[in-house]
Amino acid sequence: MLWLKAFHIIAIICWFAGIFYLPRLFVYHAMAEDQATRDHLKIMERKLYRFITPFAFLTVFFGCLLIAQNTNYYLHAGWLHLKILFVIGLIAYHLYCGHLVKKFTNDQNQRNHVFYRWFNEAPVIALFAIVILAVLKPF
């Protein structure tokens, strides 16, 4: 069980590192004025998205294995239900980032850097909620 928990935490850290950095690349891309910079950012965005996507799957996989260790408890844990809701939101956020990577790749971005600065804050809120729920188990 501790190995599963360790691998779950490692996957979370790797996923969040990318989820925090990818929208920052979107900020720089939206601000870029020359094509060479935009082309370089396209490569960085694509590679980062491809790198972090397996960690999203691993996070969910190891989380499911942890739940399977004590299904009866976890099915009745209200805090876990809310945590899973935040994880589903993060998955949607991750998929939307993939959509944005395609938009930038095709030079179809319609938003400015201010939007992406705010967009970058959403996973921070999710991280706080998920950690607080997992550690405190308030209900």
PDB file of C-alpha atoms in Angstrom:
ATOM      1  CA  MET A   1       0.000   0.000   0.000  1.00  0.00           C
ATOM      2  CA  LEU A   2       2.814   2.443   0.791  1.00  0.00           C
ATOM      3  CA  TRP A   3       4.452   1.738  -2.587  1.00  0.00           C
ATOM      4  CA  LEU A   4       1.171   2.550  -4.338  1.00  0.00           C
ATOM      5  CA  LYS A   5       0.845   5.737  -2.322  1.00  0.00           C
ATOM      6  CA  ALA A   6       4.446   6.713  -3.153  1.00  0.00           C
ATOM      7  CA  PHE A   7       3.932   6.128  -6.884  1.00  0.00           C
ATOM      8  CA  HIS A   8       0.613   7.998  -6.739  1.00  0.00           C
ATOM      9  CA  ILE A   9       2.319  11.020  -5.162  1.00  0.00           C
ATOM     10  CA  ILE A  10       5.213  10.903  -7.655  1.00  0.00           C
ATOM     11  CA  ALA A  11       2.769  10.828 -10.574  1.00  0.00           C
ATOM     12  CA  ILE A  12       0.811  13.736  -9.062  1.00  0.00           C
ATOM     13  CA  ILE A  13       3.959  15.830  -8.675  1.00  0.00           C
ATOM     14  CA  CYS A  14       5.047  15.196 -12.266  1.00  0.00           C
ATOM     15  CA  TRP A  15       1.575  15.911 -13.619  1.00  0.00           C
ATOM     16  CA  PHE A  16       1.203  19.125 -11.648  1.00  0.00           C
ATOM     17  CA  ALA A  17       4.659  20.352 -12.627  1.00  0.00           C
ATOM     18  CA  GLY A  18       3.554  20.230 -16.253  1.00  0.00           C
ATOM     19  CA  ILE A  19       0.052  21.523 -15.566  1.00  0.00           C
ATOM     20  CA  PHE A  20       1.589  24.560 -13.879  1.00  0.00           C
ATOM     21  CA  TYR A  21       4.168  25.198 -16.616  1.00  0.00           C
ATOM     22  CA  LEU A  22       2.148  24.577 -19.791  1.00  0.00           C
ATOM     23  CA  PRO A  23      -0.208  27.569 -19.339  1.00  0.00           C
ATOM     24  CA  ARG A  24       2.860  29.707 -18.569  1.00  0.00           C
ATOM     25  CA  LEU A  25       4.146  28.737 -22.017  1.00  0.00           C
ATOM     26  CA  PHE A  26       0.773  29.830 -23.387  1.00  0.00           C
ATOM     27  CA  VAL A  27       1.337  33.243 -21.756  1.00  0.00           C
ATOM     28  CA  TYR A  28       4.714  33.587 -23.464  1.00  0.00           C
ATOM     29  CA  HIS A  29       3.299  32.335 -26.757  1.00  0.00           C
ATOM     30  CA  ALA A  30       0.420  34.827 -26.672  1.00  0.00           C
ATOM     31  CA  MET A  31       2.948  37.608 -26.015  1.00  0.00           C
ATOM     32  CA  ALA A  32       5.478  36.497 -28.654  1.00  0.00           C
ATOM     33  CA  GLU A  33       5.904  38.899 -31.524  1.00  0.00           C
ATOM     34  CA  ASP A  34       8.305  37.016 -33.780  1.00  0.00           C
ATOM     35  CA  GLN A  35       7.649  33.772 -35.628  1.00  0.00           C
ATOM     36  CA  ALA A  36      10.879  32.085 -34.488  1.00  0.00           C
ATOM     37  CA  THR A  37       9.833  32.415 -30.843  1.00  0.00           C
ATOM     38  CA  ARG A  38       6.319  31.179 -31.589  1.00  0.00           C
ATOM     39  CA  ASP A  39       7.721  28.172 -33.473  1.00  0.00           C
ATOM     40  CA  HIS A  40      10.025  27.343 -30.562  1.00  0.00           C
ATOM     41  CA  LEU A  41       7.149  27.606 -28.078  1.00  0.00           C
ATOM     42  CA  LYS A  42       5.005  25.309 -30.242  1.00  0.00           C
ATOM     43  CA  ILE A  43       7.645  22.601 -29.907  1.00  0.00           C
ATOM     44  CA  MET A  44       7.971  23.142 -26.150  1.00  0.00           C
ATOM     45  CA  GLU A  45       4.198  23.053 -25.638  1.00  0.00           C
ATOM     46  CA  ARG A  46       3.742  19.882 -27.674  1.00  0.00           C
ATOM     47  CA  LYS A  47       6.624  18.062 -25.950  1.00  0.00           C
ATOM     48  CA  LEU A  48       5.513  19.105 -22.474  1.00  0.00           C
ATOM     49  CA  TYR A  49       1.919  18.040 -23.110  1.00  0.00           C
ATOM     50  CA  ARG A  50       3.057  14.656 -24.393  1.00  0.00           C
ATOM     51  CA  PHE A  51       5.376  14.275 -21.403  1.00  0.00           C
ATOM     52  CA  ILE A  52       2.797  15.005 -18.710  1.00  0.00           C
ATOM     53  CA  THR A  53      -0.136  13.096 -20.199  1.00  0.00           C
ATOM     54  CA  PRO A  54       1.139   9.661 -19.053  1.00  0.00           C
ATOM     55  CA  PHE A  55       1.514  11.073 -15.532  1.00  0.00           C
ATOM     56  CA  ALA A  56      -2.158  12.074 -15.565  1.00  0.00           C
ATOM     57  CA  PHE A  57      -3.042   8.469 -16.426  1.00  0.00           C
ATOM     58  CA  LEU A  58      -0.661   7.123 -13.770  1.00  0.00           C
ATOM     59  CA  THR A  59      -2.124   9.450 -11.146  1.00  0.00           C
ATOM     60  CA  VAL A  60      -5.608   8.102 -11.815  1.00  0.00           C
ATOM     61  CA  PHE A  61      -4.368   4.504 -12.113  1.00  0.00           C
ATOM     62  CA  PHE A  62      -2.516   4.504  -8.791  1.00  0.00           C
ATOM     63  CA  GLY A  63      -5.398   6.378  -7.147  1.00  0.00           C
ATOM     64  CA  CYS A  64      -7.817   3.678  -8.299  1.00  0.00           C
ATOM     65  CA  LEU A  65      -5.484   0.971  -6.985  1.00  0.00           C
ATOM     66  CA  LEU A  66      -5.379   2.743  -3.623  1.00  0.00           C
ATOM     67  CA  ILE A  67      -9.172   2.910  -3.526  1.00  0.00           C
ATOM     68  CA  ALA A  68      -9.328  -0.802  -4.381  1.00  0.00           C
ATOM     69  CA  GLN A  69      -7.240  -1.560  -1.270  1.00  0.00           C
ATOM     70  CA  ASN A  70     -10.140  -0.519   0.971  1.00  0.00           C
ATOM     71  CA  THR A  71     -13.149  -0.063  -1.279  1.00  0.00           C
ATOM     72  CA  ASN A  72     -15.750  -0.301   1.464  1.00  0.00           C
ATOM     73  CA  TYR A  73     -14.245   2.655   3.355  1.00  0.00           C
ATOM     74  CA  TYR A  74     -13.563   4.819   0.307  1.00  0.00           C
ATOM     75  CA  LEU A  75     -17.016   4.374  -1.232  1.00  0.00           C
ATOM     76  CA  HIS A  76     -18.475   6.027   1.875  1.00  0.00           C
ATOM     77  CA  ALA A  77     -15.825   8.739   2.316  1.00  0.00           C
ATOM     78  CA  GLY A  78     -17.417  12.066   1.383  1.00  0.00           C
ATOM     79  CA  TRP A  79     -14.047  13.807   1.221  1.00  0.00           C
ATOM     80  CA  LEU A  80     -12.923  11.348  -1.466  1.00  0.00           C
ATOM     81  CA  HIS A  81     -16.004  12.004  -3.566  1.00  0.00           C
ATOM     82  CA  LEU A  82     -15.203  15.716  -3.561  1.00  0.00           C
ATOM     83  CA  LYS A  83     -11.527  15.002  -4.255  1.00  0.00           C
ATOM     84  CA  ILE A  84     -12.504  12.872  -7.258  1.00  0.00           C
ATOM     85  CA  LEU A  85     -14.660  15.737  -8.497  1.00  0.00           C
ATOM     86  CA  PHE A  86     -11.603  18.019  -8.409  1.00  0.00           C
ATOM     87  CA  VAL A  87      -9.550  15.357 -10.206  1.00  0.00           C
ATOM     88  CA  ILE A  88     -12.206  15.138 -12.927  1.00  0.00           C
ATOM     89  CA  GLY A  89     -11.959  18.924 -13.233  1.00  0.00           C
ATOM     90  CA  LEU A  90      -8.180  18.630 -13.578  1.00  0.00           C
ATOM     91  CA  ILE A  91      -8.564  16.015 -16.279  1.00  0.00           C
ATOM     92  CA  ALA A  92     -10.908  18.370 -18.148  1.00  0.00           C
ATOM     93  CA  TYR A  93      -8.363  21.179 -17.664  1.00  0.00           C
ATOM     94  CA  HIS A  94      -5.603  18.902 -18.970  1.00  0.00           C
ATOM     95  CA  LEU A  95      -7.639  17.983 -22.055  1.00  0.00           C
ATOM     96  CA  TYR A  96      -8.445  21.642 -22.678  1.00  0.00           C
ATOM     97  CA  CYS A  97      -4.710  22.385 -22.494  1.00  0.00           C
ATOM     98  CA  GLY A  98      -4.264  19.791 -25.239  1.00  0.00           C
ATOM     99  CA  HIS A  99      -6.885  21.627 -27.276  1.00  0.00           C
ATOM    100  CA  LEU A 100      -4.999  24.888 -26.731  1.00  0.00           C
ATOM    101  CA  VAL A 101      -1.712  23.270 -27.789  1.00  0.00           C
ATOM    102  CA  LYS A 102      -3.413  22.411 -31.108  1.00  0.00           C
ATOM    103  CA  LYS A 103      -4.784  25.952 -31.411  1.00  0.00           C
ATOM    104  CA  PHE A 104      -1.318  27.430 -30.926  1.00  0.00           C
ATOM    105  CA  THR A 105       0.225  24.857 -33.284  1.00  0.00           C
ATOM    106  CA  ASN A 106      -2.202  25.936 -36.009  1.00  0.00           C
ATOM    107  CA  ASP A 107      -1.740  29.663 -35.230  1.00  0.00           C
ATOM    108  CA  GLN A 108      -5.407  29.914 -34.243  1.00  0.00           C
ATOM    109  CA  ASN A 109      -5.073  31.352 -30.756  1.00  0.00           C
ATOM    110  CA  GLN A 110      -7.699  34.041 -30.130  1.00  0.00           C
ATOM    111  CA  ARG A 111      -6.841  34.945 -26.535  1.00  0.00           C
ATOM    112  CA  ASN A 112      -4.297  37.315 -25.028  1.00  0.00           C
ATOM    113  CA  HIS A 113      -1.678  36.696 -22.379  1.00  0.00           C
ATOM    114  CA  VAL A 114      -3.918  38.048 -19.592  1.00  0.00           C
ATOM    115  CA  PHE A 115      -6.426  35.238 -20.156  1.00  0.00           C
ATOM    116  CA  TYR A 116      -3.652  32.642 -19.876  1.00  0.00           C
ATOM    117  CA  ARG A 117      -2.299  34.251 -16.709  1.00  0.00           C
ATOM    118  CA  TRP A 118      -5.706  33.728 -15.082  1.00  0.00           C
ATOM    119  CA  PHE A 119      -6.131  30.324 -16.707  1.00  0.00           C
ATOM    120  CA  ASN A 120      -2.848  29.294 -15.058  1.00  0.00           C
ATOM    121  CA  GLU A 121      -4.362  29.761 -11.583  1.00  0.00           C
ATOM    122  CA  ALA A 122      -7.096  27.102 -11.801  1.00  0.00           C
ATOM    123  CA  PRO A 123      -4.881  24.097 -11.027  1.00  0.00           C
ATOM    124  CA  VAL A 124      -3.520  25.889  -7.952  1.00  0.00           C
ATOM    125  CA  ILE A 125      -7.006  25.992  -6.472  1.00  0.00           C
ATOM    126  CA  ALA A 126      -7.512  22.324  -7.313  1.00  0.00           C
ATOM    127  CA  LEU A 127      -4.181  21.384  -5.741  1.00  0.00           C
ATOM    128  CA  PHE A 128      -5.042  23.150  -2.485  1.00  0.00           C
ATOM    129  CA  ALA A 129      -8.456  21.491  -2.347  1.00  0.00           C
ATOM    130  CA  ILE A 130      -7.156  18.018  -3.183  1.00  0.00           C
ATOM    131  CA  VAL A 131      -4.322  18.107  -0.645  1.00  0.00           C
ATOM    132  CA  ILE A 132      -6.528  19.510   2.111  1.00  0.00           C
ATOM    133  CA  LEU A 133      -9.205  16.895   1.449  1.00  0.00           C
ATOM    134  CA  ALA A 134      -6.689  14.020   1.307  1.00  0.00           C
ATOM    135  CA  VAL A 135      -4.821  15.045   4.449  1.00  0.00           C
ATOM    136  CA  LEU A 136      -7.603  16.366   6.694  1.00  0.00           C
ATOM    137  CA  LYS A 137     -10.419  14.077   5.491  1.00  0.00           C
ATOM    138  CA  PRO A 138     -12.923  16.618   6.841  1.00  0.00           C
ATOM    139  CA  PHE A 139     -16.062  14.523   6.217  1.00  0.00           C
TER     140      PHE A 139
END
